[in-house]
mmCIF file of N, CA and C and ligand atoms in Angstrom:
data_model
loop_
_atom_site.group_PDB
_atom_site.id
_atom_site.type_symbol
_atom_site.label_atom_id
_atom_site.label_comp_id
_atom_site.label_asym_id
_atom_site.label_seq_id
_atom_site.Cartn_x
_atom_site.Cartn_y
_atom_site.Cartn_z
ATOM 1 N N MET A 1 94.000 76.728 104.944
ATOM 2 C CA MET A 1 94.341 77.657 106.033
ATOM 3 C C MET A 1 94.493 79.073 105.484
ATOM 4 N N ASN A 2 93.894 80.033 106.166
ATOM 5 C CA ASN A 2 94.023 81.425 105.732
ATOM 6 C C ASN A 2 95.449 81.926 105.978
ATOM 7 N N LYS A 3 95.932 82.679 105.024
ATOM 8 C CA LYS A 3 97.252 83.287 105.212
ATOM 9 C C LYS A 3 97.168 84.420 106.218
ATOM 10 N N LYS A 4 98.222 84.586 106.992
ATOM 11 C CA LYS A 4 98.311 85.771 107.843
ATOM 12 C C LYS A 4 98.654 86.992 106.984
ATOM 13 N N THR A 5 98.276 88.161 107.499
ATOM 14 C CA THR A 5 98.458 89.395 106.741
ATOM 15 C C THR A 5 99.674 90.174 107.253
ATOM 16 N N VAL A 6 100.479 90.652 106.321
ATOM 17 C CA VAL A 6 101.640 91.484 106.641
ATOM 18 C C VAL A 6 101.525 92.807 105.892
ATOM 19 N N PHE A 7 101.678 93.908 106.616
ATOM 20 C CA PHE A 7 101.757 95.237 106.007
ATOM 21 C C PHE A 7 103.206 95.697 106.069
ATOM 22 N N ILE A 8 103.685 96.281 104.988
ATOM 23 C CA ILE A 8 105.090 96.704 104.925
ATOM 24 C C ILE A 8 105.165 98.178 104.541
ATOM 25 N N ASP A 9 105.856 98.934 105.357
ATOM 26 C CA ASP A 9 106.079 100.366 105.130
ATOM 27 C C ASP A 9 107.046 100.575 103.947
ATOM 28 N N MET A 10 107.057 101.766 103.401
ATOM 29 C CA MET A 10 107.991 102.067 102.306
ATOM 30 C C MET A 10 109.259 102.762 102.818
ATOM 31 N N ASP A 11 109.161 104.052 103.184
ATOM 32 C CA ASP A 11 110.372 104.835 103.471
ATOM 33 C C ASP A 11 111.140 104.281 104.670
ATOM 34 N N GLY A 12 112.403 103.971 104.435
ATOM 35 C CA GLY A 12 113.243 103.431 105.499
ATOM 36 C C GLY A 12 113.087 101.931 105.683
ATOM 37 N N VAL A 13 112.210 101.309 104.895
ATOM 38 C CA VAL A 13 111.961 99.865 105.030
ATOM 39 C C VAL A 13 112.138 99.188 103.654
ATOM 40 N N LEU A 14 111.257 99.506 102.713
ATOM 41 C CA LEU A 14 111.442 99.040 101.335
ATOM 42 C C LEU A 14 112.290 100.025 100.536
ATOM 43 N N VAL A 15 112.165 101.305 100.893
ATOM 44 C CA VAL A 15 112.742 102.392 100.089
ATOM 45 C C VAL A 15 113.847 103.104 100.872
ATOM 46 N N ASP A 16 114.965 103.320 100.187
ATOM 47 C CA ASP A 16 116.089 104.043 100.788
ATOM 48 C C ASP A 16 115.900 105.540 100.520
ATOM 49 N N PHE A 17 115.305 106.214 101.482
ATOM 50 C CA PHE A 17 114.931 107.634 101.311
ATOM 51 C C PHE A 17 116.130 108.486 100.909
ATOM 52 N N VAL A 18 117.238 108.325 101.610
ATOM 53 C CA VAL A 18 118.383 109.221 101.380
ATOM 54 C C VAL A 18 119.077 108.969 100.041
ATOM 55 N N SER A 19 118.766 107.851 99.385
ATOM 56 C CA SER A 19 119.394 107.573 98.087
ATOM 57 C C SER A 19 118.982 108.598 97.031
ATOM 58 N N ALA A 20 117.927 109.353 97.303
ATOM 59 C CA ALA A 20 117.506 110.396 96.350
ATOM 60 C C ALA A 20 118.399 111.632 96.426
ATOM 61 N N PHE A 21 119.029 111.872 97.566
ATOM 62 C CA PHE A 21 119.719 113.158 97.775
ATOM 63 C C PHE A 21 120.808 113.454 96.736
ATOM 64 N N PRO A 22 121.682 112.489 96.417
ATOM 65 C CA PRO A 22 122.724 112.820 95.429
ATOM 66 C C PRO A 22 122.172 113.117 94.033
ATOM 67 N N LYS A 23 120.919 112.767 93.778
ATOM 68 C CA LYS A 23 120.329 112.990 92.452
ATOM 69 C C LYS A 23 119.656 114.358 92.342
ATOM 70 N N LEU A 24 119.653 115.104 93.444
ATOM 71 C CA LEU A 24 118.986 116.407 93.457
ATOM 72 C C LEU A 24 119.998 117.544 93.380
ATOM 73 N N GLU A 25 119.556 118.650 92.823
ATOM 74 C CA GLU A 25 120.404 119.838 92.778
ATOM 75 C C GLU A 25 120.635 120.354 94.205
ATOM 76 N N PRO A 26 121.853 120.800 94.511
ATOM 77 C CA PRO A 26 122.147 121.310 95.861
ATOM 78 C C PRO A 26 121.208 122.448 96.286
ATOM 79 N N GLU A 27 120.790 123.274 95.317
ATOM 80 C CA GLU A 27 119.895 124.394 95.675
ATOM 81 C C GLU A 27 118.539 123.880 96.156
ATOM 82 N N ILE A 28 118.079 122.802 95.547
ATOM 83 C CA ILE A 28 116.786 122.220 95.959
ATOM 84 C C ILE A 28 116.908 121.637 97.368
ATOM 85 N N LEU A 29 118.006 120.937 97.613
ATOM 86 C CA LEU A 29 118.212 120.358 98.955
ATOM 87 C C LEU A 29 118.269 121.447 100.014
ATOM 88 N N GLU A 30 118.898 122.564 99.660
ATOM 89 C CA GLU A 30 118.991 123.678 100.595
ATOM 90 C C GLU A 30 117.612 124.315 100.828
ATOM 91 N N GLN A 31 116.901 124.499 99.729
ATOM 92 C CA GLN A 31 115.567 125.132 99.814
ATOM 93 C C GLN A 31 114.614 124.317 100.697
ATOM 94 N N TYR A 32 114.727 122.997 100.618
ATOM 95 C CA TYR A 32 113.817 122.113 101.366
ATOM 96 C C TYR A 32 114.528 121.428 102.542
ATOM 97 N N LYS A 33 115.562 122.069 103.078
ATOM 98 C CA LYS A 33 116.390 121.348 104.050
ATOM 99 C C LYS A 33 115.609 120.879 105.290
ATOM 100 N N ASP A 34 114.538 121.569 105.618
ATOM 101 C CA ASP A 34 113.754 121.177 106.794
ATOM 102 C C ASP A 34 112.516 120.347 106.460
ATOM 103 N N ASN A 35 112.264 120.162 105.189
ATOM 104 C CA ASN A 35 111.086 119.372 104.794
ATOM 105 C C ASN A 35 111.338 118.652 103.467
ATOM 106 N N LYS A 36 112.342 117.791 103.488
ATOM 107 C CA LYS A 36 112.736 117.107 102.248
ATOM 108 C C LYS A 36 111.603 116.243 101.685
ATOM 109 N N ASP A 37 110.707 115.791 102.554
ATOM 110 C CA ASP A 37 109.511 115.045 102.120
ATOM 111 C C ASP A 37 108.715 115.782 101.051
ATOM 112 N N ASP A 38 108.831 117.108 101.072
ATOM 113 C CA ASP A 38 107.982 117.914 100.198
ATOM 114 C C ASP A 38 108.654 118.297 98.878
ATOM 115 N N ILE A 39 109.855 117.798 98.637
ATOM 116 C CA ILE A 39 110.514 118.093 97.353
ATOM 117 C C ILE A 39 109.716 117.409 96.234
ATOM 118 N N PRO A 40 109.276 118.194 95.250
ATOM 119 C CA PRO A 40 108.494 117.580 94.170
ATOM 120 C C PRO A 40 109.265 116.447 93.495
ATOM 121 N N HIS A 41 108.619 115.323 93.342
ATOM 122 C CA HIS A 41 109.135 114.136 92.628
ATOM 123 C C HIS A 41 110.294 113.431 93.314
ATOM 124 N N ILE A 42 110.599 113.791 94.565
ATOM 125 C CA ILE A 42 111.716 113.132 95.244
ATOM 126 C C ILE A 42 111.470 111.627 95.384
ATOM 127 N N PHE A 43 110.224 111.217 95.550
ATOM 128 C CA PHE A 43 109.959 109.795 95.794
ATOM 129 C C PHE A 43 110.174 108.926 94.555
ATOM 130 N N GLY A 44 110.307 109.573 93.406
ATOM 131 C CA GLY A 44 110.612 108.817 92.199
ATOM 132 C C GLY A 44 112.095 108.560 92.020
ATOM 133 N N LEU A 45 112.917 109.180 92.863
ATOM 134 C CA LEU A 45 114.372 109.084 92.691
ATOM 135 C C LEU A 45 115.017 108.048 93.616
ATOM 136 N N MET A 46 114.229 107.427 94.461
ATOM 137 C CA MET A 46 114.798 106.583 95.515
ATOM 138 C C MET A 46 115.021 105.145 95.053
ATOM 139 N N GLU A 47 116.060 104.550 95.623
ATOM 140 C CA GLU A 47 116.411 103.156 95.321
ATOM 141 C C GLU A 47 115.832 102.249 96.419
ATOM 142 N N PRO A 48 115.696 100.961 96.121
ATOM 143 C CA PRO A 48 115.259 100.024 97.172
ATOM 144 C C PRO A 48 116.321 99.883 98.262
ATOM 145 N N MET A 49 115.889 99.563 99.474
ATOM 146 C CA MET A 49 116.813 99.212 100.554
ATOM 147 C C MET A 49 117.476 97.872 100.213
ATOM 148 N N PRO A 50 118.676 97.621 100.761
ATOM 149 C CA PRO A 50 119.333 96.341 100.494
ATOM 150 C C PRO A 50 118.429 95.159 100.876
ATOM 151 N N ASP A 51 118.313 94.202 99.969
ATOM 152 C CA ASP A 51 117.525 92.962 100.162
ATOM 153 C C ASP A 51 116.016 93.184 100.230
ATOM 154 N N ALA A 52 115.554 94.415 100.046
ATOM 155 C CA ALA A 52 114.131 94.682 100.246
ATOM 156 C C ALA A 52 113.245 93.979 99.214
ATOM 157 N N ILE A 53 113.639 94.030 97.961
ATOM 158 C CA ILE A 53 112.771 93.482 96.908
ATOM 159 C C ILE A 53 112.689 91.956 97.037
ATOM 160 N N GLU A 54 113.827 91.342 97.200
ATOM 161 C CA GLU A 54 113.850 89.885 97.352
ATOM 162 C C GLU A 54 113.044 89.469 98.591
ATOM 163 N N SER A 55 113.195 90.204 99.677
ATOM 164 C CA SER A 55 112.476 89.879 100.907
ATOM 165 C C SER A 55 110.973 90.060 100.727
ATOM 166 N N TYR A 56 110.582 91.136 100.066
ATOM 167 C CA TYR A 56 109.152 91.346 99.810
ATOM 168 C C TYR A 56 108.582 90.155 99.034
ATOM 169 N N ASN A 57 109.298 89.741 98.015
ATOM 170 C CA ASN A 57 108.813 88.639 97.186
ATOM 171 C C ASN A 57 108.670 87.356 97.991
ATOM 172 N N ARG A 58 109.610 87.108 98.876
ATOM 173 C CA ARG A 58 109.534 85.893 99.696
ATOM 174 C C ARG A 58 108.376 85.967 100.684
ATOM 175 N N ILE A 59 108.204 87.114 101.307
ATOM 176 C CA ILE A 59 107.104 87.278 102.263
ATOM 177 C C ILE A 59 105.758 87.134 101.542
ATOM 178 N N ALA A 60 105.684 87.689 100.336
ATOM 179 C CA ALA A 60 104.416 87.661 99.587
ATOM 180 C C ALA A 60 104.022 86.247 99.158
ATOM 181 N N GLU A 61 104.978 85.352 99.100
ATOM 182 C CA GLU A 61 104.642 83.956 98.764
ATOM 183 C C GLU A 61 103.913 83.278 99.910
ATOM 184 N N LYS A 62 104.266 83.645 101.122
ATOM 185 C CA LYS A 62 103.721 82.947 102.293
ATOM 186 C C LYS A 62 102.569 83.703 102.963
ATOM 187 N N TYR A 63 102.616 85.024 102.887
ATOM 188 C CA TYR A 63 101.651 85.864 103.609
ATOM 189 C C TYR A 63 100.808 86.670 102.627
ATOM 190 N N ASP A 64 99.656 87.105 103.115
ATOM 191 C CA ASP A 64 98.841 88.073 102.393
ATOM 192 C C ASP A 64 99.487 89.436 102.651
ATOM 193 N N THR A 65 100.135 89.976 101.660
ATOM 194 C CA THR A 65 101.082 91.078 101.873
ATOM 195 C C THR A 65 100.619 92.367 101.194
ATOM 196 N N TYR A 66 100.718 93.474 101.933
ATOM 197 C CA TYR A 66 100.338 94.793 101.417
ATOM 198 C C TYR A 66 101.429 95.804 101.733
ATOM 199 N N ILE A 67 101.536 96.802 100.904
ATOM 200 C CA ILE A 67 102.417 97.933 101.201
ATOM 201 C C ILE A 67 101.562 98.994 101.875
ATOM 202 N N LEU A 68 102.024 99.440 103.024
ATOM 203 C CA LEU A 68 101.254 100.415 103.804
ATOM 204 C C LEU A 68 102.167 101.592 104.139
ATOM 205 N N SER A 69 101.975 102.667 103.408
ATOM 206 C CA SER A 69 102.880 103.805 103.494
ATOM 207 C C SER A 69 102.079 105.090 103.684
ATOM 208 N N THR A 70 102.757 106.094 104.174
ATOM 209 C CA THR A 70 102.160 107.421 104.288
ATOM 210 C C THR A 70 102.796 108.328 103.239
ATOM 211 N N ALA A 71 101.994 109.098 102.543
ATOM 212 C CA ALA A 71 102.541 110.071 101.593
ATOM 213 C C ALA A 71 102.311 111.467 102.155
ATOM 214 N N PRO A 72 103.304 112.352 101.996
ATOM 215 C CA PRO A 72 103.191 113.685 102.579
ATOM 216 C C PRO A 72 101.951 114.438 102.078
ATOM 217 N N TRP A 73 101.268 115.038 103.014
ATOM 218 C CA TRP A 73 100.030 115.778 102.703
ATOM 219 C C TRP A 73 100.294 116.964 101.797
ATOM 220 N N GLU A 74 101.508 117.568 101.941
ATOM 221 C CA GLU A 74 101.825 118.787 101.176
ATOM 222 C C GLU A 74 102.600 118.491 99.893
ATOM 223 N N ASN A 75 102.701 117.209 99.509
ATOM 224 C CA ASN A 75 103.465 116.872 98.306
ATOM 225 C C ASN A 75 102.672 115.901 97.436
ATOM 226 N N PRO A 76 101.762 116.427 96.620
ATOM 227 C CA PRO A 76 100.908 115.538 95.816
ATOM 228 C C PRO A 76 101.686 114.615 94.891
ATOM 229 N N SER A 77 102.876 115.053 94.417
ATOM 230 C CA SER A 77 103.628 114.174 93.509
ATOM 231 C C SER A 77 104.095 112.911 94.220
ATOM 232 N N ALA A 78 104.202 112.979 95.562
ATOM 233 C CA ALA A 78 104.619 111.793 96.306
ATOM 234 C C ALA A 78 103.602 110.661 96.158
ATOM 235 N N TRP A 79 102.325 111.002 96.130
ATOM 236 C CA TRP A 79 101.270 109.981 96.013
ATOM 237 C C TRP A 79 101.387 109.275 94.672
ATOM 238 N N HIS A 80 101.670 110.049 93.658
ATOM 239 C CA HIS A 80 101.850 109.542 92.295
ATOM 240 C C HIS A 80 103.154 108.726 92.207
ATOM 241 N N ASP A 81 104.237 109.287 92.745
ATOM 242 C CA ASP A 81 105.550 108.637 92.617
ATOM 243 C C ASP A 81 105.626 107.337 93.410
ATOM 244 N N LYS A 82 104.920 107.252 94.510
ATOM 245 C CA LYS A 82 104.940 106.001 95.285
ATOM 246 C C LYS A 82 104.259 104.873 94.501
ATOM 247 N N LEU A 83 103.176 105.187 93.825
ATOM 248 C CA LEU A 83 102.539 104.180 92.975
ATOM 249 C C LEU A 83 103.511 103.714 91.881
ATOM 250 N N LEU A 84 104.160 104.661 91.215
ATOM 251 C CA LEU A 84 105.080 104.295 90.138
ATOM 252 C C LEU A 84 106.266 103.493 90.666
ATOM 253 N N TRP A 85 106.729 103.836 91.874
ATOM 254 C CA TRP A 85 107.849 103.096 92.475
ATOM 255 C C TRP A 85 107.456 101.636 92.701
ATOM 256 N N VAL A 86 106.286 101.434 93.243
ATOM 257 C CA VAL A 86 105.819 100.060 93.505
ATOM 258 C C VAL A 86 105.673 99.289 92.197
ATOM 259 N N LYS A 87 105.118 99.936 91.183
ATOM 260 C CA LYS A 87 104.961 99.260 89.891
ATOM 261 C C LYS A 87 106.315 98.904 89.286
ATOM 262 N N LYS A 88 107.268 99.811 89.415
ATOM 263 C CA LYS A 88 108.591 99.583 88.827
ATOM 264 C C LYS A 88 109.342 98.474 89.549
ATOM 265 N N HIS A 89 109.316 98.495 90.892
ATOM 266 C CA HIS A 89 110.184 97.587 91.641
ATOM 267 C C HIS A 89 109.495 96.304 92.079
ATOM 268 N N LEU A 90 108.184 96.315 92.207
ATOM 269 C CA LEU A 90 107.485 95.128 92.717
ATOM 270 C C LEU A 90 106.449 94.583 91.735
ATOM 271 N N GLY A 91 106.089 95.384 90.760
ATOM 272 C CA GLY A 91 105.262 94.900 89.653
ATOM 273 C C GLY A 91 104.073 94.061 90.084
ATOM 274 N N THR A 92 103.930 92.915 89.433
ATOM 275 C CA THR A 92 102.709 92.124 89.615
ATOM 276 C C THR A 92 102.559 91.579 91.031
ATOM 277 N N VAL A 93 103.661 91.344 91.722
ATOM 278 C CA VAL A 93 103.551 90.756 93.061
ATOM 279 C C VAL A 93 102.848 91.702 94.029
ATOM 280 N N ALA A 94 102.904 92.998 93.744
ATOM 281 C CA ALA A 94 102.233 93.973 94.602
ATOM 282 C C ALA A 94 101.039 94.622 93.899
ATOM 283 N N PHE A 95 100.571 94.016 92.849
ATOM 284 C CA PHE A 95 99.481 94.582 92.037
ATOM 285 C C PHE A 95 98.255 94.919 92.899
ATOM 286 N N LYS A 96 97.863 96.185 92.916
ATOM 287 C CA LYS A 96 96.716 96.680 93.684
ATOM 288 C C LYS A 96 96.830 96.411 95.184
ATOM 289 N N ARG A 97 98.061 96.340 95.680
ATOM 290 C CA ARG A 97 98.288 96.088 97.100
ATOM 291 C C ARG A 97 99.000 97.254 97.776
ATOM 292 N N LEU A 98 98.820 98.432 97.234
ATOM 293 C CA LEU A 98 99.417 99.637 97.814
ATOM 294 C C LEU A 98 98.352 100.413 98.567
ATOM 295 N N ILE A 99 98.614 100.673 99.843
ATOM 296 C CA ILE A 99 97.715 101.475 100.677
ATOM 297 C C ILE A 99 98.494 102.692 101.160
ATOM 298 N N LEU A 100 97.987 103.889 100.871
ATOM 299 C CA LEU A 100 98.604 105.118 101.373
ATOM 300 C C LEU A 100 97.680 105.719 102.413
ATOM 301 N N SER A 101 98.166 105.833 103.643
ATOM 302 C CA SER A 101 97.295 106.267 104.737
ATOM 303 C C SER A 101 98.099 106.895 105.863
ATOM 304 N N HIS A 102 97.499 107.895 106.496
ATOM 305 C CA HIS A 102 98.066 108.446 107.730
ATOM 306 C C HIS A 102 97.487 107.756 108.955
ATOM 307 N N ASN A 103 96.704 106.711 108.740
ATOM 308 C CA ASN A 103 95.993 106.013 109.830
ATOM 309 C C ASN A 103 96.217 104.513 109.714
ATOM 310 N N LYS A 104 97.451 104.091 109.922
ATOM 311 C CA LYS A 104 97.808 102.689 109.694
ATOM 312 C C LYS A 104 97.072 101.731 110.622
ATOM 313 N N HIS A 105 96.618 102.250 111.762
ATOM 314 C CA HIS A 105 95.908 101.392 112.718
ATOM 315 C C HIS A 105 94.567 100.905 112.186
ATOM 316 N N LEU A 106 94.069 101.514 111.121
ATOM 317 C CA LEU A 106 92.792 101.066 110.568
ATOM 318 C C LEU A 106 92.943 99.791 109.743
ATOM 319 N N CYS A 107 94.169 99.440 109.404
ATOM 320 C CA CYS A 107 94.417 98.206 108.657
ATOM 321 C C CYS A 107 94.515 97.043 109.636
ATOM 322 N N LYS A 108 93.774 95.987 109.342
ATOM 323 C CA LYS A 108 93.696 94.853 110.263
ATOM 324 C C LYS A 108 94.535 93.689 109.751
ATOM 325 N N GLY A 109 95.440 93.229 110.601
ATOM 326 C CA GLY A 109 96.271 92.102 110.191
ATOM 327 C C GLY A 109 97.228 91.726 111.298
ATOM 328 N N GLU A 110 98.051 90.720 111.031
ATOM 329 C CA GLU A 110 98.918 90.171 112.070
ATOM 330 C C GLU A 110 100.198 90.972 112.275
ATOM 331 N N TYR A 111 100.799 91.477 111.174
ATOM 332 C CA TYR A 111 102.113 92.122 111.295
ATOM 333 C C TYR A 111 102.167 93.441 110.532
ATOM 334 N N LEU A 112 102.896 94.398 111.115
ATOM 335 C CA LEU A 112 103.257 95.638 110.427
ATOM 336 C C LEU A 112 104.773 95.791 110.540
ATOM 337 N N ILE A 113 105.433 95.829 109.391
ATOM 338 C CA ILE A 113 106.885 96.053 109.373
ATOM 339 C C ILE A 113 107.098 97.540 109.095
ATOM 340 N N ASP A 114 107.617 98.259 110.085
ATOM 341 C CA ASP A 114 107.692 99.722 109.977
ATOM 342 C C ASP A 114 108.914 100.214 110.751
ATOM 343 N N ASP A 115 109.543 101.266 110.248
ATOM 344 C CA ASP A 115 110.687 101.829 110.980
ATOM 345 C C ASP A 115 110.241 102.888 111.987
ATOM 346 N N ARG A 116 108.968 103.267 111.955
ATOM 347 C CA ARG A 116 108.442 104.200 112.956
ATOM 348 C C ARG A 116 107.456 103.431 113.823
ATOM 349 N N HIS A 117 107.485 103.712 115.101
ATOM 350 C CA HIS A 117 106.524 103.052 115.989
ATOM 351 C C HIS A 117 105.640 104.084 116.671
ATOM 352 N N ASP A 118 105.801 105.344 116.281
ATOM 353 C CA ASP A 118 105.174 106.424 117.038
ATOM 354 C C ASP A 118 104.323 107.353 116.186
ATOM 355 N N LYS A 119 104.152 107.014 114.897
ATOM 356 C CA LYS A 119 103.480 107.984 114.019
ATOM 357 C C LYS A 119 102.509 107.313 113.066
ATOM 358 N N ASN A 120 101.564 108.095 112.592
ATOM 359 C CA ASN A 120 100.660 107.668 111.515
ATOM 360 C C ASN A 120 99.935 106.360 111.817
ATOM 361 N N GLY A 121 99.648 106.141 113.092
ATOM 362 C CA GLY A 121 98.863 104.972 113.478
ATOM 363 C C GLY A 121 99.678 103.725 113.755
ATOM 364 N N ALA A 122 100.978 103.735 113.459
ATOM 365 C CA ALA A 122 101.807 102.545 113.731
ATOM 366 C C ALA A 122 101.800 102.217 115.230
ATOM 367 N N ASP A 123 101.668 103.257 116.044
ATOM 368 C CA ASP A 123 101.640 103.082 117.505
ATOM 369 C C ASP A 123 100.341 102.439 117.984
ATOM 370 N N ARG A 124 99.323 102.451 117.135
ATOM 371 C CA ARG A 124 98.013 101.922 117.542
ATOM 372 C C ARG A 124 97.626 100.680 116.733
ATOM 373 N N PHE A 125 98.571 100.135 115.980
ATOM 374 C CA PHE A 125 98.293 98.953 115.160
ATOM 375 C C PHE A 125 97.926 97.771 116.064
ATOM 376 N N ASP A 126 96.864 97.067 115.715
ATOM 377 C CA ASP A 126 96.357 95.989 116.573
ATOM 378 C C ASP A 126 97.240 94.744 116.578
ATOM 379 N N GLY A 127 97.914 94.502 115.469
ATOM 380 C CA GLY A 127 98.754 93.308 115.387
ATOM 381 C C GLY A 127 100.135 93.581 115.976
ATOM 382 N N GLU A 128 101.097 92.793 115.530
ATOM 383 C CA GLU A 128 102.464 92.926 116.052
ATOM 384 C C GLU A 128 103.285 93.863 115.170
ATOM 385 N N LEU A 129 103.936 94.823 115.798
ATOM 386 C CA LEU A 129 104.819 95.732 115.066
ATOM 387 C C LEU A 129 106.216 95.122 114.997
ATOM 388 N N ILE A 130 106.686 94.880 113.790
ATOM 389 C CA ILE A 130 108.078 94.471 113.585
ATOM 390 C C ILE A 130 108.846 95.764 113.310
ATOM 391 N N HIS A 131 109.570 96.208 114.321
ATOM 392 C CA HIS A 131 110.182 97.542 114.271
ATOM 393 C C HIS A 131 111.493 97.481 113.491
ATOM 394 N N PHE A 132 111.384 97.782 112.201
ATOM 395 C CA PHE A 132 112.537 97.713 111.309
ATOM 396 C C PHE A 132 113.597 98.725 111.733
ATOM 397 N N LYS A 133 114.843 98.296 111.687
ATOM 398 C CA LYS A 133 116.005 99.099 112.094
ATOM 399 C C LYS A 133 116.172 99.157 113.620
ATOM 400 N N SER A 134 115.304 98.480 114.355
ATOM 401 C CA SER A 134 115.565 98.330 115.787
ATOM 402 C C SER A 134 116.693 97.303 115.941
ATOM 403 N N GLU A 135 117.202 97.170 117.154
ATOM 404 C CA GLU A 135 118.305 96.238 117.383
ATOM 405 C C GLU A 135 117.925 94.814 116.958
ATOM 406 N N ARG A 136 116.688 94.456 117.238
ATOM 407 C CA ARG A 136 116.237 93.093 116.945
ATOM 408 C C ARG A 136 116.030 92.860 115.444
ATOM 409 N N PHE A 137 115.565 93.869 114.748
ATOM 410 C CA PHE A 137 115.258 93.721 113.320
ATOM 411 C C PHE A 137 116.030 94.768 112.523
ATOM 412 N N ASN A 138 117.351 94.705 112.599
ATOM 413 C CA ASN A 138 118.130 95.782 111.987
ATOM 414 C C ASN A 138 118.374 95.614 110.492
ATOM 415 N N ASP A 139 117.923 94.493 109.918
ATOM 416 C CA ASP A 139 117.983 94.370 108.459
ATOM 417 C C ASP A 139 116.918 93.366 107.998
ATOM 418 N N TRP A 140 116.819 93.217 106.666
ATOM 419 C CA TRP A 140 115.775 92.339 106.111
ATOM 420 C C TRP A 140 116.010 90.868 106.440
ATOM 421 N N LYS A 141 117.290 90.517 106.592
ATOM 422 C CA LYS A 141 117.601 89.115 106.909
ATOM 423 C C LYS A 141 116.924 88.703 108.213
ATOM 424 N N LYS A 142 117.011 89.581 109.208
ATOM 425 C CA LYS A 142 116.415 89.288 110.522
ATOM 426 C C LYS A 142 114.890 89.190 110.420
ATOM 427 N N VAL A 143 114.311 90.073 109.615
ATOM 428 C CA VAL A 143 112.851 90.059 109.473
ATOM 429 C C VAL A 143 112.410 88.758 108.794
ATOM 430 N N CYS A 144 113.122 88.367 107.740
ATOM 431 C CA CYS A 144 112.771 87.134 107.015
ATOM 432 C C CYS A 144 112.927 85.911 107.925
ATOM 433 N N GLU A 145 113.958 85.908 108.722
ATOM 434 C CA GLU A 145 114.138 84.799 109.670
ATOM 435 C C GLU A 145 112.956 84.722 110.624
ATOM 436 N N TYR A 146 112.567 85.866 111.152
ATOM 437 C CA TYR A 146 111.469 85.898 112.116
ATOM 438 C C TYR A 146 110.156 85.433 111.483
ATOM 439 N N LEU A 147 109.931 85.825 110.241
ATOM 440 C CA LEU A 147 108.691 85.432 109.543
ATOM 441 C C LEU A 147 108.818 84.051 108.887
ATOM 442 N N GLN A 148 109.990 83.471 109.038
ATOM 443 C CA GLN A 148 110.258 82.119 108.519
ATOM 444 C C GLN A 148 109.996 82.023 107.000
ATOM 445 N N VAL A 149 110.615 82.942 106.296
ATOM 446 C CA VAL A 149 110.535 82.897 104.826
ATOM 447 C C VAL A 149 111.947 82.895 104.243
HETATM 448 MG MG1 MG B 1 109.025 104.572 107.254
#
């Protein structure tokens, strides 16, 4: 039997975006207060969300699993840092399974786990959107239960 495919977003889902803030100089945070996405190397400073790594590993055992994230167009270091983050935290289980795209709807599969439902193609995804941080899926435990892993 073919495995079903699951795409998993990074920021706000696997990655705790705000965990980088205390590691940055206050002047940098002030300088980029309206576009923190564009702080050079910020994506290398972030920690995993609670239960994210364990949940990814469990999902990857049962499903054909990919990371599907968007990297800021104006921050080239983000593209580099997201690759390094995946290698550091997910290693071989996510080997060559990182997709960076502003057009998530072009990826074909059964599930997309994402905290945004309105941007970068998540709104046009053909499969089922598991809306992370919604009332129904407010943590990884709920998502794992739903995917039966
Ligand atoms: Mg996100």
